[in-house]
Amino acid sequence: MAAVTMGPFLVCVGLLASVVHAAAHCHLPASEFVLHGDHLIGGLFDLYHVSSPIHHHRPEAVDCTSQNFLLPNYRRFQLMRFSVEEINNSSDLLPDVSLGYEIFDICSDLQSFPGVLKQISVDGSVQAWAGSHVSLSKVIGVVGPFSSTQTLTVAPLFMVDFISMVSYGASSSVFSSNENFPSFLRTVHPNKEVIDVIIRILQHFNWRWAAFLNSDNDFGIDGRDLFIQGIKDTEVCLAYTQNLNMLTDFTQTFRQIEQQKIGVIIVFAPKMIVEALIDSAIGLNVTNRVWIADDGWSMNKNLPKKKGIRSIGTVIGVSQPVVTIPGFDKFVFSDKSQNQCKNSEQQMFCNQFCKCSHLSAEEITSADPTFSFPVYSAVYAIAHALHRVLQCGAGSCNRSITVHPHMVLAELKKSNFTLLNQTIQFNEYGDPKFGSYSIVYWNAKGIPEEVGFFHFHPFMHFYINGTKVQWFTNGEVPTSLCSTECQEGYIKTHNGIHQCCFTCEVCPNGTYVNSTDQVSCHHCEEHQWSAAGSTSCLPRTVEYVAFTDTAAVVILVGAGLLLALTLAMCVLFAINYNTPVVRSAGGPMCFLILGCLSLCSISIFFFFDKPTVAFCVLRFLPFVLFYTVCLACFVVRSFQIVSIFKIAAKFPQAHSWWMKYHGQWLVISVTFVIQAFLIIVSLSSDPPSPFRDIVSYPDKIILGCFMNLKTSSGSTVLLLSLGSLCFIFSYMGKDLPKNYNEAKAITFCLLLLILTWIIFTTASMLYQGKYIHSLNALAVLSSIYSFLLWYFLPKCYIIIFQPQKNTQKYFQGLIQDYTKTISQ
């Protein structure tokens, strides 16, 4: 590699003497590339560019003029010359000190050493340091190069001697390392800032599905890596990425973009690659895309006017703001009007020749104006640093000071001066603390039109006016999404590795989706509810039957009537206590039954209002306990009826024993004690308690009472057993005398009782609302009324309206007739 690079360098140095000799016979400058002065500033500009590697069979210099000519870079080249001349004409900056320059065309990314070695050499050779603090470099600082790859190639040579490099275009983030590049500064912002603006544009227009096409070099790869890093915590996804060079198969690239339905294409590449890419897009009929340009090609003069450019879609770019440099146009016109020295030997001066004589001043001044201020400010930054090193004051400088590059570097890092209303400063990494970006749009006239900006200092401010952009969608902002956004109440179920690709699923009842987190359905609290597809929860309605509810009022009125009717029957039976009807109905047992039925009705009053532990216990205890006594009474009463007419005749001794020992009261007492014991055990182990039904209805909470059926099963079995015995004994008396219908009345009452609880059980299985408690109270009330109305009311009717049937003679006649029938 040394042989390849040093060979052309020696050729260049050998030709230097002949060029100087030619200049001596000419009253004009020897070359645009060289200006003599007290102190020299180096310049590295790629006026021509090697688009592909050049292979040589022997060491020789690259013929830059045979490569692609870059007019915008020539404009920047002239801008450096203008800046030096302007400083030399200034009485405030570097008074009585002249600046010179030595500029080289660094046309190759990898074979740029000859010019660089000449800048850091003395008398045509590179020498070792004379001492630990002495540098023999010819230049005090260097402006350039433009690209990151070129800078990476030559920067180590300048870093050794701490020669300041102030680049006007190298934006790779690798240069923000003081360890590797201690004397590197730049007047353009690093790629991170451009990428940040691009990401903000994507977020502003809600573009989440983008392709990133970058040049296959340090600049492009760095931009891609920064983009991937920058979108990590955003909703933007990198759908496709491709490294580009002049040999890339663009057909395959656009096929991939089409297949993945990518609507936004970010291109982070130099001008030549971009032009080849756009030409391919036009030729392949790639349409309806949004193209986002970096600051290297967003202000391109040729592409916006290219035939067919409107068909590819809309182009938005991030660009260096166009800063008008006062006096530059006049300098170009003046310089072009002079007759430059045409000595043929100028063409042999290594990398310091430009076939530019055919260019007009208008062509130069109308070229891409971006990066003009970075060049201008780079030259001025070095000049101001030299100004401070030489301790310049009013009208003079200390010319006795020997200037070394590291002295200029130290002052350069402390830069703080105003240039065209901007304060030029650098941070600790050598990056600028000034400047901004413009956001441009290629309008229908082929002119990049500013539609927004991004300011860095004194604070970050992003703005873009999308209404100025004439979208290819006829006014509406285009979309670029892998998956359409889910509706409210739907969650995203991701497909594959990209968070932008998902399917939408609705959140079911009882859950909701947070608008800021559409990944999972969140369950509502117990006291809340939500319909399917909700974004929040609503409070549930707490329901119970209040005492003022219509159903409650009706049932309570019925219970009150029951108590009044029971009391009236007791009074009637007491008055007619010794009559046959009362005696046959049970005599004193009638009062026990009526009293227990009244006590059963206590339970009805606790089925309403908010349930408490006491309410739940009283719903259960009075009815079960006292209804057990009632059933026990009807069991023994049914047994006595059958005994009188059937058992007494066939089993007289058994009947005599029953009557002697008061068997009916013994059965009733034992039954009462057993039921009381079962209730006490049930209440002790697991008493009824208030219960919130949150399952039956999604939007309601039904207040009720929970009863453990397992612990209360003993009481239930006892009730069922008594009911079954009662039904058996009463059914045995179905053929008793027609007019003596007590057994039939009891049988009918039991059938009503069974039917009541079948209806309630069925209703409770089908309906779980608040009125199930009203139905329960109604079932209890119906159970009480079934005996009151169909057993006691007929007897009251006979006592009041048929007194002739309430005689001893009438009853004895019925019994005698039935006895004769049995004996026959």
JSON list of C-alpha atoms in Angstrom, two decimals, residues 321-491:
[
{"chain": "A", "resi": 321, "resn": "PRO", "atom": "CA", "xyz": [-30.40, 26.00, 5.37]},
{"chain": "A", "resi": 322, "resn": "VAL", "atom": "CA", "xyz": [-29.51, 28.12, 2.35]},
{"chain": "A", "resi": 323, "resn": "VAL", "atom": "CA", "xyz": [-27.41, 30.99, 3.73]},
{"chain": "A", "resi": 324, "resn": "THR", "atom": "CA", "xyz": [-26.53, 33.78, 1.37]},
{"chain": "A", "resi": 325, "resn": "ILE", "atom": "CA", "xyz": [-22.86, 34.61, 1.62]},
{"chain": "A", "resi": 326, "resn": "PRO", "atom": "CA", "xyz": [-22.52, 38.37, 0.93]},
{"chain": "A", "resi": 327, "resn": "GLY", "atom": "CA", "xyz": [-20.05, 39.17, -1.84]},
{"chain": "A", "resi": 328, "resn": "PHE", "atom": "CA", "xyz": [-19.57, 35.59, -3.03]},
{"chain": "A", "resi": 329, "resn": "ASP", "atom": "CA", "xyz": [-21.41, 35.97, -6.33]},
{"chain": "A", "resi": 330, "resn": "LYS", "atom": "CA", "xyz": [-19.42, 39.14, -7.08]},
{"chain": "A", "resi": 331, "resn": "PHE", "atom": "CA", "xyz": [-16.20, 37.25, -6.34]},
{"chain": "A", "resi": 332, "resn": "VAL", "atom": "CA", "xyz": [-17.10, 34.45, -8.77]},
{"chain": "A", "resi": 333, "resn": "PHE", "atom": "CA", "xyz": [-18.00, 36.83, -11.56]},
{"chain": "A", "resi": 334, "resn": "SER", "atom": "CA", "xyz": [-14.81, 38.82, -10.98]},
{"chain": "A", "resi": 335, "resn": "ASP", "atom": "CA", "xyz": [-12.65, 35.71, -10.86]},
{"chain": "A", "resi": 336, "resn": "LYS", "atom": "CA", "xyz": [-14.14, 34.31, -14.05]},
{"chain": "A", "resi": 337, "resn": "SER", "atom": "CA", "xyz": [-13.64, 37.56, -15.89]},
{"chain": "A", "resi": 338, "resn": "GLN", "atom": "CA", "xyz": [-9.89, 37.32, -15.42]},
{"chain": "A", "resi": 339, "resn": "ASN", "atom": "CA", "xyz": [-7.80, 35.35, -17.88]},
{"chain": "A", "resi": 340, "resn": "GLN", "atom": "CA", "xyz": [-6.32, 32.50, -15.96]},
{"chain": "A", "resi": 341, "resn": "CYS", "atom": "CA", "xyz": [-2.78, 31.40, -16.83]},
{"chain": "A", "resi": 342, "resn": "LYS", "atom": "CA", "xyz": [-3.06, 28.71, -19.52]},
{"chain": "A", "resi": 343, "resn": "ASN", "atom": "CA", "xyz": [0.40, 27.19, -19.20]},
{"chain": "A", "resi": 344, "resn": "SER", "atom": "CA", "xyz": [0.06, 23.62, -20.31]},
{"chain": "A", "resi": 345, "resn": "GLU", "atom": "CA", "xyz": [2.21, 22.38, -17.48]},
{"chain": "A", "resi": 346, "resn": "GLN", "atom": "CA", "xyz": [-0.57, 23.26, -15.05]},
{"chain": "A", "resi": 347, "resn": "GLN", "atom": "CA", "xyz": [-2.35, 20.14, -16.21]},
{"chain": "A", "resi": 348, "resn": "MET", "atom": "CA", "xyz": [0.40, 18.00, -14.75]},
{"chain": "A", "resi": 349, "resn": "PHE", "atom": "CA", "xyz": [0.13, 19.45, -11.24]},
{"chain": "A", "resi": 350, "resn": "CYS", "atom": "CA", "xyz": [-1.02, 16.52, -9.07]},
{"chain": "A", "resi": 351, "resn": "ASN", "atom": "CA", "xyz": [-4.71, 16.76, -8.04]},
{"chain": "A", "resi": 352, "resn": "GLN", "atom": "CA", "xyz": [-4.61, 20.51, -8.49]},
{"chain": "A", "resi": 353, "resn": "PHE", "atom": "CA", "xyz": [-6.17, 20.94, -11.84]},
{"chain": "A", "resi": 354, "resn": "CYS", "atom": "CA", "xyz": [-9.75, 21.46, -12.93]},
{"chain": "A", "resi": 355, "resn": "LYS", "atom": "CA", "xyz": [-11.13, 21.54, -16.43]},
{"chain": "A", "resi": 356, "resn": "CYS", "atom": "CA", "xyz": [-13.38, 24.37, -15.40]},
{"chain": "A", "resi": 357, "resn": "SER", "atom": "CA", "xyz": [-12.66, 27.06, -17.97]},
{"chain": "A", "resi": 358, "resn": "HIS", "atom": "CA", "xyz": [-15.89, 26.26, -19.79]},
{"chain": "A", "resi": 359, "resn": "LEU", "atom": "CA", "xyz": [-17.98, 26.98, -16.69]},
{"chain": "A", "resi": 360, "resn": "SER", "atom": "CA", "xyz": [-19.73, 30.33, -16.55]},
{"chain": "A", "resi": 361, "resn": "ALA", "atom": "CA", "xyz": [-20.11, 32.36, -13.41]},
{"chain": "A", "resi": 362, "resn": "GLU", "atom": "CA", "xyz": [-23.89, 31.84, -13.60]},
{"chain": "A", "resi": 363, "resn": "GLU", "atom": "CA", "xyz": [-23.47, 28.06, -13.54]},
{"chain": "A", "resi": 364, "resn": "ILE", "atom": "CA", "xyz": [-21.26, 28.23, -10.47]},
{"chain": "A", "resi": 365, "resn": "THR", "atom": "CA", "xyz": [-23.46, 30.59, -8.47]},
{"chain": "A", "resi": 366, "resn": "SER", "atom": "CA", "xyz": [-26.65, 28.68, -9.34]},
{"chain": "A", "resi": 367, "resn": "ALA", "atom": "CA", "xyz": [-25.25, 25.28, -8.30]},
{"chain": "A", "resi": 368, "resn": "ASP", "atom": "CA", "xyz": [-26.52, 23.50, -5.17]},
{"chain": "A", "resi": 369, "resn": "PRO", "atom": "CA", "xyz": [-26.00, 26.08, -2.39]},
{"chain": "A", "resi": 370, "resn": "THR", "atom": "CA", "xyz": [-26.04, 23.65, 0.52]},
{"chain": "A", "resi": 371, "resn": "PHE", "atom": "CA", "xyz": [-22.98, 23.32, 2.73]},
{"chain": "A", "resi": 372, "resn": "SER", "atom": "CA", "xyz": [-21.96, 26.87, 1.77]},
{"chain": "A", "resi": 373, "resn": "PHE", "atom": "CA", "xyz": [-22.11, 28.18, 5.30]},
{"chain": "A", "resi": 374, "resn": "PRO", "atom": "CA", "xyz": [-20.24, 25.13, 6.71]},
{"chain": "A", "resi": 375, "resn": "VAL", "atom": "CA", "xyz": [-17.33, 25.89, 4.34]},
{"chain": "A", "resi": 376, "resn": "TYR", "atom": "CA", "xyz": [-17.48, 29.59, 5.11]},
{"chain": "A", "resi": 377, "resn": "SER", "atom": "CA", "xyz": [-17.63, 29.09, 8.88]},
{"chain": "A", "resi": 378, "resn": "ALA", "atom": "CA", "xyz": [-14.84, 26.46, 8.79]},
{"chain": "A", "resi": 379, "resn": "VAL", "atom": "CA", "xyz": [-12.41, 28.91, 7.19]},
{"chain": "A", "resi": 380, "resn": "TYR", "atom": "CA", "xyz": [-13.42, 31.67, 9.58]},
{"chain": "A", "resi": 381, "resn": "ALA", "atom": "CA", "xyz": [-13.13, 29.37, 12.60]},
{"chain": "A", "resi": 382, "resn": "ILE", "atom": "CA", "xyz": [-9.48, 28.61, 11.74]},
{"chain": "A", "resi": 383, "resn": "ALA", "atom": "CA", "xyz": [-8.82, 32.31, 11.07]},
{"chain": "A", "resi": 384, "resn": "HIS", "atom": "CA", "xyz": [-10.29, 33.36, 14.42]},
{"chain": "A", "resi": 385, "resn": "ALA", "atom": "CA", "xyz": [-8.24, 30.69, 16.20]},
{"chain": "A", "resi": 386, "resn": "LEU", "atom": "CA", "xyz": [-5.07, 31.97, 14.49]},
{"chain": "A", "resi": 387, "resn": "HIS", "atom": "CA", "xyz": [-6.12, 35.52, 15.41]},
{"chain": "A", "resi": 388, "resn": "ARG", "atom": "CA", "xyz": [-6.07, 34.56, 19.10]},
{"chain": "A", "resi": 389, "resn": "VAL", "atom": "CA", "xyz": [-2.83, 32.57, 18.82]},
{"chain": "A", "resi": 390, "resn": "LEU", "atom": "CA", "xyz": [-1.07, 35.60, 17.31]},
{"chain": "A", "resi": 391, "resn": "GLN", "atom": "CA", "xyz": [-2.55, 37.80, 20.03]},
{"chain": "A", "resi": 392, "resn": "CYS", "atom": "CA", "xyz": [-3.94, 40.15, 17.41]},
{"chain": "A", "resi": 393, "resn": "GLY", "atom": "CA", "xyz": [-5.31, 43.42, 18.62]},
{"chain": "A", "resi": 394, "resn": "ALA", "atom": "CA", "xyz": [-6.15, 46.77, 17.12]},
{"chain": "A", "resi": 395, "resn": "GLY", "atom": "CA", "xyz": [-4.53, 46.77, 13.73]},
{"chain": "A", "resi": 396, "resn": "SER", "atom": "CA", "xyz": [-1.63, 44.40, 14.43]},
{"chain": "A", "resi": 397, "resn": "CYS", "atom": "CA", "xyz": [-0.61, 40.89, 15.45]},
{"chain": "A", "resi": 398, "resn": "ASN", "atom": "CA", "xyz": [2.40, 39.47, 17.25]},
{"chain": "A", "resi": 399, "resn": "ARG", "atom": "CA", "xyz": [4.21, 38.10, 14.22]},
{"chain": "A", "resi": 400, "resn": "SER", "atom": "CA", "xyz": [7.10, 36.87, 16.36]},
{"chain": "A", "resi": 401, "resn": "ILE", "atom": "CA", "xyz": [5.03, 33.99, 17.71]},
{"chain": "A", "resi": 402, "resn": "THR", "atom": "CA", "xyz": [5.85, 30.69, 16.07]},
{"chain": "A", "resi": 403, "resn": "VAL", "atom": "CA", "xyz": [2.51, 29.08, 15.25]},
{"chain": "A", "resi": 404, "resn": "HIS", "atom": "CA", "xyz": [2.11, 25.34, 15.58]},
{"chain": "A", "resi": 405, "resn": "PRO", "atom": "CA", "xyz": [-1.05, 23.43, 14.63]},
{"chain": "A", "resi": 406, "resn": "HIS", "atom": "CA", "xyz": [-1.76, 22.27, 18.17]},
{"chain": "A", "resi": 407, "resn": "MET", "atom": "CA", "xyz": [-1.86, 25.92, 19.29]},
{"chain": "A", "resi": 408, "resn": "VAL", "atom": "CA", "xyz": [-4.48, 26.67, 16.66]},
{"chain": "A", "resi": 409, "resn": "LEU", "atom": "CA", "xyz": [-6.42, 23.55, 17.73]},
{"chain": "A", "resi": 410, "resn": "ALA", "atom": "CA", "xyz": [-6.54, 24.68, 21.35]},
{"chain": "A", "resi": 411, "resn": "GLU", "atom": "CA", "xyz": [-8.03, 28.05, 20.35]},
{"chain": "A", "resi": 412, "resn": "LEU", "atom": "CA", "xyz": [-10.29, 26.48, 17.77]},
{"chain": "A", "resi": 413, "resn": "LYS", "atom": "CA", "xyz": [-12.02, 24.39, 20.41]},
{"chain": "A", "resi": 414, "resn": "LYS", "atom": "CA", "xyz": [-12.73, 27.59, 22.36]},
{"chain": "A", "resi": 415, "resn": "SER", "atom": "CA", "xyz": [-14.28, 29.33, 19.37]},
{"chain": "A", "resi": 416, "resn": "ASN", "atom": "CA", "xyz": [-16.92, 31.90, 20.22]},
{"chain": "A", "resi": 417, "resn": "PHE", "atom": "CA", "xyz": [-17.56, 34.50, 17.54]},
{"chain": "A", "resi": 418, "resn": "THR", "atom": "CA", "xyz": [-20.44, 35.76, 15.47]},
{"chain": "A", "resi": 419, "resn": "LEU", "atom": "CA", "xyz": [-20.63, 35.11, 11.74]},
{"chain": "A", "resi": 420, "resn": "LEU", "atom": "CA", "xyz": [-23.65, 36.17, 9.65]},
{"chain": "A", "resi": 421, "resn": "ASN", "atom": "CA", "xyz": [-25.77, 36.46, 12.81]},
{"chain": "A", "resi": 422, "resn": "GLN", "atom": "CA", "xyz": [-24.78, 33.01, 14.06]},
{"chain": "A", "resi": 423, "resn": "THR", "atom": "CA", "xyz": [-22.60, 32.33, 17.10]},
{"chain": "A", "resi": 424, "resn": "ILE", "atom": "CA", "xyz": [-19.90, 29.86, 16.09]},
{"chain": "A", "resi": 425, "resn": "GLN", "atom": "CA", "xyz": [-19.09, 27.45, 18.92]},
{"chain": "A", "resi": 426, "resn": "PHE", "atom": "CA", "xyz": [-18.14, 23.79, 19.23]},
{"chain": "A", "resi": 427, "resn": "ASN", "atom": "CA", "xyz": [-18.99, 21.29, 21.96]},
{"chain": "A", "resi": 428, "resn": "GLU", "atom": "CA", "xyz": [-16.54, 18.99, 23.69]},
{"chain": "A", "resi": 429, "resn": "TYR", "atom": "CA", "xyz": [-16.77, 16.51, 20.79]},
{"chain": "A", "resi": 430, "resn": "GLY", "atom": "CA", "xyz": [-15.97, 19.07, 18.12]},
{"chain": "A", "resi": 431, "resn": "ASP", "atom": "CA", "xyz": [-19.56, 19.18, 16.88]},
{"chain": "A", "resi": 432, "resn": "PRO", "atom": "CA", "xyz": [-21.19, 22.54, 16.15]},
{"chain": "A", "resi": 433, "resn": "LYS", "atom": "CA", "xyz": [-23.38, 24.27, 18.71]},
{"chain": "A", "resi": 434, "resn": "PHE", "atom": "CA", "xyz": [-24.99, 26.40, 16.01]},
{"chain": "A", "resi": 435, "resn": "GLY", "atom": "CA", "xyz": [-27.07, 25.93, 12.91]},
{"chain": "A", "resi": 436, "resn": "SER", "atom": "CA", "xyz": [-30.39, 24.39, 11.97]},
{"chain": "A", "resi": 437, "resn": "TYR", "atom": "CA", "xyz": [-32.03, 22.22, 9.32]},
{"chain": "A", "resi": 438, "resn": "SER", "atom": "CA", "xyz": [-34.64, 23.14, 6.77]},
{"chain": "A", "resi": 439, "resn": "ILE", "atom": "CA", "xyz": [-37.37, 20.74, 5.71]},
{"chain": "A", "resi": 440, "resn": "VAL", "atom": "CA", "xyz": [-38.01, 21.06, 2.00]},
{"chain": "A", "resi": 441, "resn": "TYR", "atom": "CA", "xyz": [-40.47, 19.67, -0.50]},
{"chain": "A", "resi": 442, "resn": "TRP", "atom": "CA", "xyz": [-39.91, 19.31, -4.24]},
{"chain": "A", "resi": 443, "resn": "ASN", "atom": "CA", "xyz": [-42.77, 21.29, -5.71]},
{"chain": "A", "resi": 444, "resn": "ALA", "atom": "CA", "xyz": [-44.31, 20.99, -9.15]},
{"chain": "A", "resi": 445, "resn": "LYS", "atom": "CA", "xyz": [-41.89, 23.55, -10.57]},
{"chain": "A", "resi": 446, "resn": "GLY", "atom": "CA", "xyz": [-38.91, 21.40, -9.66]},
{"chain": "A", "resi": 447, "resn": "ILE", "atom": "CA", "xyz": [-37.78, 23.72, -6.90]},
{"chain": "A", "resi": 448, "resn": "PRO", "atom": "CA", "xyz": [-37.08, 22.60, -3.31]},
{"chain": "A", "resi": 449, "resn": "GLU", "atom": "CA", "xyz": [-39.54, 24.66, -1.28]},
{"chain": "A", "resi": 450, "resn": "GLU", "atom": "CA", "xyz": [-39.08, 25.09, 2.46]},
{"chain": "A", "resi": 451, "resn": "VAL", "atom": "CA", "xyz": [-42.04, 23.77, 4.46]},
{"chain": "A", "resi": 452, "resn": "GLY", "atom": "CA", "xyz": [-40.51, 23.48, 7.93]},
{"chain": "A", "resi": 453, "resn": "PHE", "atom": "CA", "xyz": [-37.43, 23.67, 10.07]},
{"chain": "A", "resi": 454, "resn": "PHE", "atom": "CA", "xyz": [-35.58, 22.18, 13.00]},
{"chain": "A", "resi": 455, "resn": "HIS", "atom": "CA", "xyz": [-33.62, 24.53, 15.25]},
{"chain": "A", "resi": 456, "resn": "PHE", "atom": "CA", "xyz": [-30.95, 23.22, 17.60]},
{"chain": "A", "resi": 457, "resn": "HIS", "atom": "CA", "xyz": [-30.06, 26.24, 19.67]},
{"chain": "A", "resi": 458, "resn": "PRO", "atom": "CA", "xyz": [-30.84, 27.73, 22.07]},
{"chain": "A", "resi": 459, "resn": "PHE", "atom": "CA", "xyz": [-33.46, 24.94, 22.30]},
{"chain": "A", "resi": 460, "resn": "MET", "atom": "CA", "xyz": [-34.78, 22.28, 19.95]},
{"chain": "A", "resi": 461, "resn": "HIS", "atom": "CA", "xyz": [-37.81, 23.33, 17.94]},
{"chain": "A", "resi": 462, "resn": "PHE", "atom": "CA", "xyz": [-39.39, 21.21, 15.20]},
{"chain": "A", "resi": 463, "resn": "TYR", "atom": "CA", "xyz": [-42.03, 22.56, 12.84]},
{"chain": "A", "resi": 464, "resn": "ILE", "atom": "CA", "xyz": [-43.48, 21.39, 9.55]},
{"chain": "A", "resi": 465, "resn": "ASN", "atom": "CA", "xyz": [-46.45, 22.74, 7.60]},
{"chain": "A", "resi": 466, "resn": "GLY", "atom": "CA", "xyz": [-47.90, 19.74, 5.81]},
{"chain": "A", "resi": 467, "resn": "THR", "atom": "CA", "xyz": [-50.56, 21.83, 4.08]},
{"chain": "A", "resi": 468, "resn": "LYS", "atom": "CA", "xyz": [-47.88, 23.33, 1.83]},
{"chain": "A", "resi": 469, "resn": "VAL", "atom": "CA", "xyz": [-47.02, 19.90, 0.43]},
{"chain": "A", "resi": 470, "resn": "GLN", "atom": "CA", "xyz": [-48.86, 18.83, -2.71]},
{"chain": "A", "resi": 471, "resn": "TRP", "atom": "CA", "xyz": [-49.16, 15.10, -2.04]},
{"chain": "A", "resi": 472, "resn": "PHE", "atom": "CA", "xyz": [-49.53, 12.61, -4.84]},
{"chain": "A", "resi": 473, "resn": "THR", "atom": "CA", "xyz": [-52.77, 11.55, -3.12]},
{"chain": "A", "resi": 474, "resn": "ASN", "atom": "CA", "xyz": [-54.50, 14.79, -4.15]},
{"chain": "A", "resi": 475, "resn": "GLY", "atom": "CA", "xyz": [-54.43, 16.58, -0.84]},
{"chain": "A", "resi": 476, "resn": "GLU", "atom": "CA", "xyz": [-54.54, 13.78, 1.71]},
{"chain": "A", "resi": 477, "resn": "VAL", "atom": "CA", "xyz": [-51.40, 12.80, 3.59]},
{"chain": "A", "resi": 478, "resn": "PRO", "atom": "CA", "xyz": [-50.30, 9.36, 2.34]},
{"chain": "A", "resi": 479, "resn": "THR", "atom": "CA", "xyz": [-50.22, 6.47, 4.77]},
{"chain": "A", "resi": 480, "resn": "SER", "atom": "CA", "xyz": [-47.48, 3.95, 5.35]},
{"chain": "A", "resi": 481, "resn": "LEU", "atom": "CA", "xyz": [-48.56, 1.29, 7.82]},
{"chain": "A", "resi": 482, "resn": "CYS", "atom": "CA", "xyz": [-47.94, -2.43, 8.00]},
{"chain": "A", "resi": 483, "resn": "SER", "atom": "CA", "xyz": [-51.31, -2.84, 9.69]},
{"chain": "A", "resi": 484, "resn": "THR", "atom": "CA", "xyz": [-54.19, -0.40, 9.94]},
{"chain": "A", "resi": 485, "resn": "GLU", "atom": "CA", "xyz": [-54.66, 1.03, 13.39]},
{"chain": "A", "resi": 486, "resn": "CYS", "atom": "CA", "xyz": [-57.09, -0.89, 15.59]},
{"chain": "A", "resi": 487, "resn": "GLN", "atom": "CA", "xyz": [-60.39, 0.67, 16.54]},
{"chain": "A", "resi": 488, "resn": "GLU", "atom": "CA", "xyz": [-61.00, 1.71, 20.10]},
{"chain": "A", "resi": 489, "resn": "GLY", "atom": "CA", "xyz": [-61.51, -1.27, 22.35]},
{"chain": "A", "resi": 490, "resn": "TYR", "atom": "CA", "xyz": [-59.29, -3.59, 20.29]},
{"chain": "A", "resi": 491, "resn": "ILE", "atom": "CA", "xyz": [-55.85, -4.89, 21.22]}
]
